[in-house]
Amino acid sequence: MEGTQLVREYLLLGLRFDRLVEGFVDAYTGDPALRRQIENEPKPDPAALAARARDLRGELAGIDLAPERVRFLDAHLVALECSGRKLAGQDVGFVDEVEAYFQVRISRGEEDSYRESHRELDRLLPGDGSLGERLSAFRKRDEVPAEKLEPCVHALSSVLRDKARTVFGLPEQETVEYEVVTDKPWSGFNYYLGDYRSKVAINADLGHRMANLPHLIAHESYPGHHTEHCRKESGLVGKQGQAEQTIFLVNTPQCLMAEGLADLGLHALVGAGWGPWTQEILGDFGLHMEGEQVERMEGALGGLISVRQDAALMLHHHGADPDEVSAFLQRWLLVNEARAKQMLRFLSDPLWRAYTTTYVEGYRLLRAWLDARPTGQGLAERYGRLLDEPLVPVTVREELAAAVPVVSRGG
């Protein structure tokens, strides 16, 4: 099979999964005739889709595609095969499932490190009451009033967009439309529409805080998901003809890469001092943000990054009762029952149950990779590779082990 034909079959395979699970295709900007073809087919058999993924992997040996494209396709076909097996009712252990999807082997975090994070938070929040009560009061002061959420989102987006255009470059016609929604299992979601356009939904149910808002906008838009989609559509697809990049599939390695780079967006674009930077912007709306304190607090809370992944392991690997998992989340993340239940909703969703790993392990892996950049290479240049190249987690780990970046070639 020629490379062009194999890529076409890969796209058809991904689109067929979307017939089984709505939302499996997060974004598709390729040939609309392929989508129409799939819509006119009978509903596919998941076991047949798994077998097709296996067959396509077998065709990769000796294919006329550049090595990095072969590696990308191989990783994603492994993930699709696992999804097909799961949907066909085959028993796949949760840890094995996560590894097939995201090329990472997960395990429980260390509760001693969580205790240390709590001690640091205790030092940062002196006063009466339990740590949970003091943190809750601090978070309450940091909330964005509902009527000011949308204008604050637009203000932060405007400043981040200008910075992203200067640092990374963006197509002149790119644009992001924001809408505030409710009753969703996530805090924000980027719907990439193609032609350098995104719609970003912000879930108002969560009571957004000033501390989280710049991270959320950087994550979903600039320089996160929207910027990545734009850069890859312009470069990998438009200039290099890598049609496999026209589809973005849930529960594949590209998700771990995308969520990791998005979570590091504010770090790459603003960096240290983002707290006072945000305080100045939101001050124009009459909001008082404790910028320096917020930044220190978020640094300490970062030590609790593994707690949500631990909760997923408890739920799906160890078979823990949901109430036990909720109590675990409340204890270590210092959140109330309602917030823990919202997290459980995401962790329990059939499509998203493994997805928490993309945030936890994606951030860890890509932060280490950014920090290990060669002498003389700036952070923006290193981050730009995440926006522009078809990297997969295994490649990043290999580069980390070698501490020498691999120069990729188009093809």
CSV table of C-alpha atoms in Angstrom, one decimal, residues 3-329:
chain,number,residue,atom,x,y,z
A,3,GLY,CA,1.7,6.1,1.9
A,4,THR,CA,-1.1,8.3,0.5
A,5,GLN,CA,-3.5,5.4,0.5
A,6,LEU,CA,-2.6,4.3,4.0
A,7,VAL,CA,-3.2,7.8,5.3
A,8,ARG,CA,-6.6,7.8,3.6
A,9,GLU,CA,-7.5,4.5,5.3
A,10,TYR,CA,-6.3,5.9,8.6
A,11,LEU,CA,-8.6,8.9,8.2
A,12,LEU,CA,-11.6,6.6,7.3
A,13,LEU,CA,-10.8,4.4,10.3
A,14,GLY,CA,-10.9,7.4,12.7
A,15,LEU,CA,-14.1,8.8,11.2
A,16,ARG,CA,-15.7,5.3,11.6
A,17,PHE,CA,-15.0,5.4,15.3
A,18,ASP,CA,-17.0,8.6,15.5
A,19,ARG,CA,-20.0,6.7,14.2
A,20,LEU,CA,-19.7,4.5,17.3
A,21,VAL,CA,-18.9,7.1,19.9
A,22,GLU,CA,-20.0,10.7,19.3
A,23,GLY,CA,-17.1,13.0,20.1
A,24,PHE,CA,-14.4,10.4,19.3
A,25,VAL,CA,-13.3,12.7,16.5
A,26,ASP,CA,-12.4,15.9,18.3
A,27,ALA,CA,-11.6,17.8,15.1
A,28,TYR,CA,-11.6,16.9,11.4
A,29,THR,CA,-10.5,19.4,8.7
A,30,GLY,CA,-9.8,17.0,5.9
A,31,ASP,CA,-11.6,16.1,2.7
A,32,PRO,CA,-15.3,16.4,3.4
A,33,ALA,CA,-16.0,13.6,0.9
A,34,LEU,CA,-14.5,11.1,3.3
A,35,ARG,CA,-16.9,12.2,6.1
A,36,ARG,CA,-19.8,11.9,3.7
A,37,GLN,CA,-18.7,8.4,2.7
A,38,ILE,CA,-18.7,7.3,6.3
A,39,GLU,CA,-22.0,8.9,7.1
A,40,ASN,CA,-23.6,6.8,4.3
A,41,GLU,CA,-22.1,3.5,5.5
A,42,PRO,CA,-23.8,1.1,7.9
A,43,LYS,CA,-22.8,1.5,11.5
A,44,PRO,CA,-19.4,-0.2,11.8
A,45,ASP,CA,-18.5,-3.2,14.0
A,46,PRO,CA,-15.9,-2.2,16.6
A,47,ALA,CA,-14.1,-5.6,16.4
A,48,ALA,CA,-13.7,-5.0,12.7
A,49,LEU,CA,-12.3,-1.6,13.3
A,50,ALA,CA,-9.8,-3.1,15.8
A,51,ALA,CA,-8.8,-5.6,13.1
A,52,ARG,CA,-8.4,-2.9,10.5
A,53,ALA,CA,-6.1,-0.9,12.8
A,54,ARG,CA,-4.0,-4.0,13.2
A,55,ASP,CA,-3.9,-4.6,9.5
A,56,LEU,CA,-2.9,-1.0,8.8
A,57,ARG,CA,0.0,-1.2,11.3
A,58,GLY,CA,1.2,-4.3,9.4
A,59,GLU,CA,1.3,-2.2,6.2
A,60,LEU,CA,3.7,0.5,7.8
A,61,ALA,CA,6.9,-1.6,7.3
A,62,GLY,CA,8.6,-0.1,4.2
A,63,ILE,CA,5.9,2.4,3.5
A,64,ASP,CA,7.0,5.5,1.5
A,65,LEU,CA,6.6,8.0,4.3
A,66,ALA,CA,9.1,9.9,6.4
A,67,PRO,CA,10.1,8.0,9.6
A,68,GLU,CA,8.4,10.5,12.0
A,69,ARG,CA,5.1,10.1,10.0
A,70,VAL,CA,5.4,6.3,10.3
A,71,ARG,CA,6.0,6.6,14.0
A,72,PHE,CA,3.0,8.9,14.4
A,73,LEU,CA,0.7,6.6,12.5
A,74,ASP,CA,1.9,3.5,14.3
A,75,ALA,CA,1.3,5.0,17.7
A,76,HIS,CA,-2.2,6.1,16.8
A,77,LEU,CA,-3.1,2.8,15.2
A,78,VAL,CA,-2.1,1.0,18.5
A,79,ALA,CA,-4.5,3.4,20.3
A,80,LEU,CA,-7.4,2.8,17.8
A,81,GLU,CA,-6.9,-0.9,18.0
A,82,CYS,CA,-7.4,-0.8,21.8
A,83,SER,CA,-10.5,1.4,21.4
A,84,GLY,CA,-12.0,-1.0,19.0
A,85,ARG,CA,-11.3,-3.9,21.4
A,86,LYS,CA,-12.9,-2.0,24.3
A,87,LEU,CA,-15.9,-1.1,22.3
A,88,ALA,CA,-16.3,-4.7,21.2
A,89,GLY,CA,-16.6,-5.7,24.9
A,90,GLN,CA,-13.1,-7.2,25.3
A,91,ASP,CA,-11.6,-7.0,28.8
A,92,VAL,CA,-8.7,-4.6,28.8
A,93,GLY,CA,-7.1,-3.6,32.1
A,94,PHE,CA,-7.3,0.1,32.8
A,95,VAL,CA,-3.5,0.5,33.1
A,96,ASP,CA,-3.0,-1.3,29.8
A,97,GLU,CA,-5.7,0.8,28.2
A,98,VAL,CA,-4.1,4.0,29.3
A,99,GLU,CA,-0.7,2.8,28.0
A,100,ALA,CA,-2.2,1.8,24.6
A,101,TYR,CA,-3.8,5.2,24.3
A,102,PHE,CA,-1.1,7.5,25.5
A,103,GLN,CA,2.3,5.6,25.5
A,104,VAL,CA,2.7,5.9,29.3
A,105,ARG,CA,2.5,3.4,32.1
A,106,ILE,CA,0.8,5.0,35.1
A,107,SER,CA,1.0,4.2,38.8
A,108,ARG,CA,-0.2,5.8,42.1
A,109,GLY,CA,1.5,8.9,43.3
A,110,GLU,CA,3.2,9.3,46.7
A,111,GLU,CA,0.9,10.6,49.5
A,112,ASP,CA,4.0,11.9,51.3
A,113,SER,CA,4.5,14.4,48.5
A,114,TYR,CA,0.8,15.4,48.9
A,115,ARG,CA,1.4,16.0,52.6
A,116,GLU,CA,4.4,18.2,51.7
A,117,SER,CA,2.2,20.3,49.4
A,118,HIS,CA,-0.3,20.6,52.2
A,119,ARG,CA,2.5,21.8,54.5
A,120,GLU,CA,3.6,24.4,52.0
A,121,LEU,CA,0.0,25.6,51.6
A,122,ASP,CA,-0.3,25.8,55.3
A,123,ARG,CA,2.7,28.1,55.4
A,124,LEU,CA,1.3,30.2,52.7
A,125,LEU,CA,-2.1,30.5,54.4
A,126,PRO,CA,-1.6,31.4,58.0
A,127,GLY,CA,-4.6,32.0,60.2
A,128,ASP,CA,-7.3,30.2,62.1
A,129,GLY,CA,-9.3,27.3,60.9
A,130,SER,CA,-8.4,24.1,59.1
A,131,LEU,CA,-6.2,24.3,55.9
A,132,GLY,CA,-9.3,23.3,53.9
A,133,GLU,CA,-11.3,26.2,55.4
A,134,ARG,CA,-8.5,28.7,54.8
A,135,LEU,CA,-8.0,27.5,51.2
A,136,SER,CA,-11.7,27.7,50.6
A,137,ALA,CA,-11.8,31.3,51.9
A,138,PHE,CA,-8.9,32.2,49.7
A,139,ARG,CA,-10.5,30.6,46.6
A,140,LYS,CA,-13.7,32.5,47.4
A,141,ARG,CA,-11.9,35.8,47.3
A,142,ASP,CA,-10.3,34.8,44.0
A,143,GLU,CA,-13.6,34.0,42.3
A,144,VAL,CA,-14.6,35.9,39.1
A,145,PRO,CA,-18.2,37.2,39.4
A,146,ALA,CA,-20.5,35.6,36.9
A,147,GLU,CA,-21.3,38.8,35.1
A,148,LYS,CA,-17.6,39.6,34.6
A,149,LEU,CA,-16.5,36.2,33.4
A,150,GLU,CA,-17.1,36.8,29.7
A,151,PRO,CA,-15.4,40.2,29.5
A,152,CYS,CA,-12.4,38.9,31.6
A,153,VAL,CA,-12.1,36.0,29.2
A,154,HIS,CA,-12.0,38.3,26.2
A,155,ALA,CA,-9.5,40.6,27.8
A,156,LEU,CA,-7.1,37.9,28.7
A,157,SER,CA,-7.5,36.3,25.3
A,158,SER,CA,-6.7,39.6,23.5
A,159,VAL,CA,-3.4,40.1,25.4
A,160,LEU,CA,-2.4,36.4,25.0
A,161,ARG,CA,-3.3,36.5,21.3
A,162,ASP,CA,-1.0,39.5,20.7
A,163,LYS,CA,1.8,37.8,22.6
A,164,ALA,CA,1.3,34.5,20.7
A,165,ARG,CA,1.3,36.3,17.3
A,166,THR,CA,4.6,38.0,18.2
A,167,VAL,CA,6.4,35.0,19.7
A,168,PHE,CA,5.1,32.1,17.6
A,169,GLY,CA,3.4,33.7,14.6
A,170,LEU,CA,-0.2,32.9,13.6
A,171,PRO,CA,-2.2,33.2,10.3
A,172,GLU,CA,-3.6,36.6,9.9
A,173,GLN,CA,-7.2,35.3,9.5
A,174,GLU,CA,-7.2,33.1,12.6
A,175,THR,CA,-9.9,33.8,15.2
A,176,VAL,CA,-11.4,32.3,18.4
A,177,GLU,CA,-15.1,32.7,19.3
A,178,TYR,CA,-15.9,32.2,23.0
A,179,GLU,CA,-19.2,31.0,24.5
A,180,VAL,CA,-20.2,30.5,28.2
A,181,VAL,CA,-22.0,27.1,28.7
A,182,THR,CA,-23.3,25.0,31.6
A,183,ASP,CA,-23.8,21.4,32.5
A,184,LYS,CA,-20.5,20.0,31.1
A,185,PRO,CA,-18.0,17.6,32.6
A,186,TRP,CA,-15.0,19.9,31.7
A,187,SER,CA,-14.0,23.4,32.6
A,188,GLY,CA,-13.3,24.5,29.0
A,189,PHE,CA,-13.3,22.9,25.5
A,190,ASN,CA,-11.8,23.9,22.2
A,191,TYR,CA,-13.8,23.0,19.1
A,192,TYR,CA,-11.4,23.5,16.2
A,193,LEU,CA,-13.5,24.3,13.1
A,194,GLY,CA,-10.7,24.4,10.5
A,195,ASP,CA,-9.5,27.4,8.4
A,196,TYR,CA,-7.8,28.7,11.5
A,197,ARG,CA,-11.1,29.1,13.4
A,198,SER,CA,-12.0,27.8,16.9
A,199,LYS,CA,-15.0,28.0,19.2
A,200,VAL,CA,-14.0,27.8,22.8
A,201,ALA,CA,-16.7,26.9,25.4
A,202,ILE,CA,-16.2,28.0,29.0
A,203,ASN,CA,-18.2,26.0,31.6
A,204,ALA,CA,-19.7,28.6,34.0
A,205,ASP,CA,-20.8,25.9,36.5
A,206,LEU,CA,-17.3,25.6,38.0
A,207,GLY,CA,-17.1,29.2,39.4
A,208,HIS,CA,-13.9,30.2,37.7
A,209,ARG,CA,-11.2,31.9,39.7
A,210,MET,CA,-8.8,34.6,38.6
A,211,ALA,CA,-5.9,32.3,39.2
A,212,ASN,CA,-7.3,29.7,36.8
A,213,LEU,CA,-8.6,32.0,34.0
A,214,PRO,CA,-5.2,32.9,32.3
A,215,HIS,CA,-4.3,29.2,32.4
A,216,LEU,CA,-7.6,28.3,30.8
A,217,ILE,CA,-7.3,30.8,28.0
A,218,ALA,CA,-3.7,29.9,27.4
A,219,HIS,CA,-4.6,26.3,27.4
A,220,GLU,CA,-7.6,26.5,25.0
A,221,SER,CA,-6.4,29.3,22.7
A,222,TYR,CA,-3.1,31.1,22.9
A,223,PRO,CA,-0.7,29.4,22.7
A,224,GLY,CA,-2.5,26.1,23.4
A,225,HIS,CA,-5.0,24.1,21.4
A,226,HIS,CA,-6.1,26.8,18.9
A,227,THR,CA,-2.5,27.8,18.2
A,228,GLU,CA,-1.4,24.2,17.8
A,229,HIS,CA,-4.2,23.5,15.3
A,230,CYS,CA,-3.5,26.6,13.3
A,231,ARG,CA,0.3,26.0,13.1
A,232,LYS,CA,-0.2,22.3,12.1
A,233,GLU,CA,-2.9,23.2,9.6
A,234,SER,CA,-0.6,25.7,8.0
A,235,GLY,CA,2.6,23.7,8.2
A,236,LEU,CA,2.2,20.0,8.4
A,237,VAL,CA,-0.9,19.9,6.4
A,238,GLY,CA,-0.7,23.0,4.1
A,239,LYS,CA,3.0,22.9,3.3
A,240,GLN,CA,4.0,19.3,3.9
A,241,GLY,CA,0.8,17.5,2.9
A,242,GLN,CA,0.6,15.4,6.1
A,243,ALA,CA,-3.1,14.6,5.8
A,244,GLU,CA,-3.1,12.5,8.9
A,245,GLN,CA,-2.9,15.8,10.8
A,246,THR,CA,-6.3,16.8,9.6
A,247,ILE,CA,-7.9,14.5,12.2
A,248,PHE,CA,-7.7,14.7,15.9
A,249,LEU,CA,-8.9,11.6,17.8
A,250,VAL,CA,-9.7,11.2,21.4
A,251,ASN,CA,-7.7,8.7,23.4
A,252,THR,CA,-4.6,8.7,21.2
A,253,PRO,CA,-1.0,9.9,21.8
A,254,GLN,CA,-1.7,13.3,20.2
A,255,CYS,CA,-4.0,14.0,23.1
A,256,LEU,CA,-1.3,13.6,25.7
A,257,MET,CA,1.0,15.9,23.6
A,258,ALA,CA,-1.8,18.4,23.0
A,259,GLU,CA,-2.9,18.6,26.7
A,260,GLY,CA,0.7,18.8,27.9
A,261,LEU,CA,1.6,21.6,25.6
A,262,ALA,CA,-1.6,23.4,26.4
A,263,ASP,CA,-1.1,23.2,30.2
A,264,LEU,CA,2.4,24.7,29.6
A,265,GLY,CA,1.1,27.5,27.5
A,266,LEU,CA,1.1,30.2,30.1
A,267,HIS,CA,4.6,29.1,31.2
A,268,ALA,CA,5.9,29.3,27.7
A,269,LEU,CA,4.2,32.7,26.8
A,270,VAL,CA,4.3,34.6,30.1
A,271,GLY,CA,6.4,32.6,32.5
A,272,ALA,CA,7.3,33.7,36.1
A,273,GLY,CA,5.3,36.7,37.2
A,274,TRP,CA,2.1,35.6,35.6
A,275,GLY,CA,0.2,36.3,38.8
A,276,PRO,CA,0.9,40.1,38.9
A,277,TRP,CA,0.5,40.2,35.1
A,278,THR,CA,-3.0,38.8,35.4
A,279,GLN,CA,-3.8,41.0,38.4
A,280,GLU,CA,-3.0,44.1,36.3
A,281,ILE,CA,-5.3,43.0,33.4
A,282,LEU,CA,-8.2,42.0,35.6
A,283,GLY,CA,-7.9,45.1,37.7
A,284,ASP,CA,-9.4,47.0,34.8
A,285,PHE,CA,-12.7,45.2,35.7
A,286,GLY,CA,-12.6,46.3,39.3
A,287,LEU,CA,-11.3,42.9,40.4
A,288,HIS,CA,-8.7,42.6,43.2
A,289,MET,CA,-6.4,39.7,42.7
A,290,GLU,CA,-3.6,38.8,45.1
A,291,GLY,CA,-1.2,38.1,42.2
A,292,GLU,CA,2.0,37.2,43.9
A,293,GLN,CA,0.2,35.1,46.5
A,294,VAL,CA,-1.9,33.4,43.9
A,295,GLU,CA,1.2,32.4,41.9
A,296,ARG,CA,2.9,30.9,45.0
A,297,MET,CA,-0.3,29.1,45.9
A,298,GLU,CA,-0.7,27.6,42.4
A,299,GLY,CA,2.9,26.4,42.6
A,300,ALA,CA,2.2,24.6,45.8
A,301,LEU,CA,-1.0,23.1,44.4
A,302,GLY,CA,1.0,21.8,41.5
A,303,GLY,CA,2.4,19.2,43.8
A,304,LEU,CA,-1.0,17.6,43.9
A,305,ILE,CA,-1.1,17.0,40.1
A,306,SER,CA,-1.2,13.2,40.5
A,307,VAL,CA,-4.3,13.1,42.8
A,308,ARG,CA,-6.8,13.0,40.0
A,309,GLN,CA,-4.9,10.2,38.2
A,310,ASP,CA,-4.8,8.3,41.5
A,311,ALA,CA,-8.6,8.7,41.7
A,312,ALA,CA,-8.9,7.3,38.2
A,313,LEU,CA,-6.8,4.3,39.2
A,314,MET,CA,-8.9,3.8,42.3
A,315,LEU,CA,-12.1,3.9,40.3
A,316,HIS,CA,-11.1,1.8,37.3
A,317,HIS,CA,-8.1,-0.3,38.3
A,318,HIS,CA,-8.9,-1.1,41.9
A,319,GLY,CA,-12.7,-1.0,41.7
A,320,ALA,CA,-13.1,1.5,44.6
A,321,ASP,CA,-16.6,2.8,45.5
A,322,PRO,CA,-17.3,6.3,44.0
A,323,ASP,CA,-17.9,7.7,47.5
A,324,GLU,CA,-14.5,6.5,48.6
A,325,VAL,CA,-12.9,8.2,45.5
A,326,SER,CA,-14.9,11.4,46.2
A,327,ALA,CA,-13.5,11.4,49.8
A,328,PHE,CA,-10.0,10.9,48.5
A,329,LEU,CA,-10.3,13.8,46.1
